[in-house]
mmCIF file of C-alpha atoms in Angstrom:
data_model
loop_
_atom_site.group_PDB
_atom_site.id
_atom_site.type_symbol
_atom_site.label_atom_id
_atom_site.label_comp_id
_atom_site.label_asym_id
_atom_site.label_seq_id
_atom_site.Cartn_x
_atom_site.Cartn_y
_atom_site.Cartn_z
ATOM 1 C CA MET A 1 -79.930 53.096 219.103
ATOM 2 C CA ARG A 2 -80.023 51.080 215.877
ATOM 3 C CA ARG A 3 -83.614 52.075 215.227
ATOM 4 C CA LEU A 4 -82.715 55.730 215.640
ATOM 5 C CA PHE A 5 -79.819 55.326 213.161
ATOM 6 C CA TRP A 6 -82.033 53.648 210.554
ATOM 7 C CA PHE A 7 -84.783 56.199 211.148
ATOM 8 C CA GLY A 8 -82.324 59.048 210.558
ATOM 9 C CA LEU A 9 -80.936 57.301 207.482
ATOM 10 C CA GLY A 10 -84.469 56.863 206.128
ATOM 11 C CA ILE A 11 -85.228 60.557 206.648
ATOM 12 C CA ALA A 12 -82.009 61.569 204.878
ATOM 13 C CA ALA A 13 -82.788 59.231 201.960
ATOM 14 C CA GLY A 14 -86.315 60.612 201.747
ATOM 15 C CA VAL A 15 -85.087 64.217 201.670
ATOM 16 C CA PHE A 16 -82.527 63.336 199.006
ATOM 17 C CA ALA A 17 -85.109 61.515 196.860
ATOM 18 C CA THR A 18 -87.598 64.383 197.239
ATOM 19 C CA ARG A 19 -85.018 66.957 196.124
ATOM 20 C CA LYS A 20 -83.961 64.862 193.134
ATOM 21 C CA ALA A 21 -87.599 64.344 192.114
ATOM 22 C CA GLY A 22 -88.222 68.090 192.392
ATOM 23 C CA GLN A 23 -85.201 68.853 190.231
ATOM 24 C CA ALA A 24 -86.300 66.296 187.637
ATOM 25 C CA ALA A 25 -89.821 67.750 187.617
ATOM 26 C CA HIS A 26 -88.463 71.271 187.146
ATOM 27 C CA ALA A 27 -86.215 70.094 184.301
ATOM 28 C CA ALA A 28 -89.303 68.702 182.518
ATOM 29 C CA THR A 29 -91.169 72.027 182.632
ATOM 30 C CA PRO A 30 -90.901 74.523 179.761
ATOM 31 C CA ALA A 31 -88.888 76.870 181.982
ATOM 32 C CA GLY A 32 -86.485 74.085 182.914
ATOM 33 C CA ILE A 33 -86.087 72.998 179.313
ATOM 34 C CA GLY A 34 -85.495 76.601 178.271
ATOM 35 C CA ALA A 35 -82.842 77.000 180.959
ATOM 36 C CA ASN A 36 -81.098 73.811 179.818
ATOM 37 C CA VAL A 37 -81.177 74.898 176.171
ATOM 38 C CA GLY A 38 -79.939 78.381 177.090
ATOM 39 C CA GLU A 39 -77.058 76.957 179.102
ATOM 40 C CA GLY A 40 -76.164 74.617 176.252
ATOM 41 C CA LEU A 41 -76.149 77.493 173.762
ATOM 42 C CA ARG A 42 -73.922 79.583 176.058
ATOM 43 C CA GLU A 43 -71.466 76.687 176.314
ATOM 44 C CA LEU A 44 -71.539 76.241 172.528
ATOM 45 C CA ALA A 45 -70.934 79.951 171.946
ATOM 46 C CA GLY A 46 -67.996 79.875 174.354
ATOM 47 C CA ALA A 47 -66.524 76.845 172.605
ATOM 48 C CA ILE A 48 -66.912 78.486 169.183
ATOM 49 C CA GLY A 49 -65.292 81.673 170.470
ATOM 50 C CA SER A 50 -62.311 79.843 171.913
ATOM 51 C CA PHE A 51 -61.974 77.789 168.714
ATOM 52 C CA GLY A 52 -61.920 81.009 166.678
ATOM 53 C CA ALA A 53 -59.275 82.484 168.977
ATOM 54 C CA GLU A 54 -57.115 79.374 168.578
ATOM 55 C CA VAL A 55 -57.500 79.490 164.785
ATOM 56 C CA ARG A 56 -56.510 83.177 164.693
ATOM 57 C CA ALA A 57 -53.488 82.492 166.911
ATOM 58 C CA GLY A 58 -52.454 79.599 164.656
ATOM 59 C CA MET A 59 -52.869 81.743 161.546
ATOM 60 C CA SER A 60 -50.759 84.505 163.041
ATOM 61 C CA GLU A 61 -48.052 82.042 164.059
ATOM 62 C CA ARG A 62 -48.024 80.417 160.612
ATOM 63 C CA GLU A 63 -47.927 83.828 158.905
ATOM 64 C CA GLN A 64 -44.898 84.774 160.984
ATOM 65 C CA GLU A 65 -43.200 81.486 160.064
ATOM 66 C CA LEU A 66 -43.844 82.162 156.369
ATOM 67 C CA HIS A 67 -42.539 85.741 156.650
ATOM 68 C CA ASP A 68 -39.378 84.458 158.327
ATOM 69 C CA THR A 69 -38.898 81.814 155.631
ATOM 70 C CA VAL A 70 -39.352 84.320 152.794
ATOM 71 C CA GLU A 71 -36.989 86.802 154.443
ATOM 72 C CA ARG A 72 -34.376 84.108 155.048
ATOM 73 C CA GLN A 73 -34.560 82.812 151.466
ATOM 74 C CA THR A 74 -34.803 86.133 149.620
ATOM 75 C CA GLY A 75 -33.145 88.571 151.981
ATOM 76 C CA GLN A 76 -36.193 90.861 151.679
ATOM 77 C CA ALA A 77 -38.882 91.344 154.280
ATOM 78 C CA PRO A 78 -42.293 90.526 152.787
ATOM 79 C CA GLY A 79 -44.756 93.362 152.590
ATOM 80 C CA ARG A 80 -42.115 96.030 152.224
ATOM 81 C CA ARG A 81 -41.620 97.516 148.793
ATOM 82 C CA ALA A 82 -38.136 98.142 147.596
ATOM 83 C CA ARG A 83 -37.640 101.859 147.138
ATOM 84 C CA ARG A 84 -36.537 102.979 143.782
ATOM 85 C CA ALA A 85 -34.323 106.002 143.228
ATOM 86 C CA GLY A 86 -37.224 108.068 141.827
ATOM 87 C CA ASP A 87 -39.701 107.298 144.672
ATOM 88 C CA ARG A 88 -40.332 109.993 147.258
ATOM 89 C CA HIS A 89 -42.201 108.405 150.177
#
């Protein structure tokens, strides 16, 4: 029974090693390298996109804070022009 266990374990280890060697060989081919580079570029593009979204959200939040501060200190909402008596808009 022990021999059968070790035989089975040896087969499993051999299959595992063969698969890993095949994956490593594929990664060293031009197609494998291209796939790795392509995946890396997709991850980079996703990270840049999410960074840009976070920056825009932060800018919008800060702009709102500044508008609130100006309105609180001056009593006027920024961006709105005070209408004069002669204006017809």
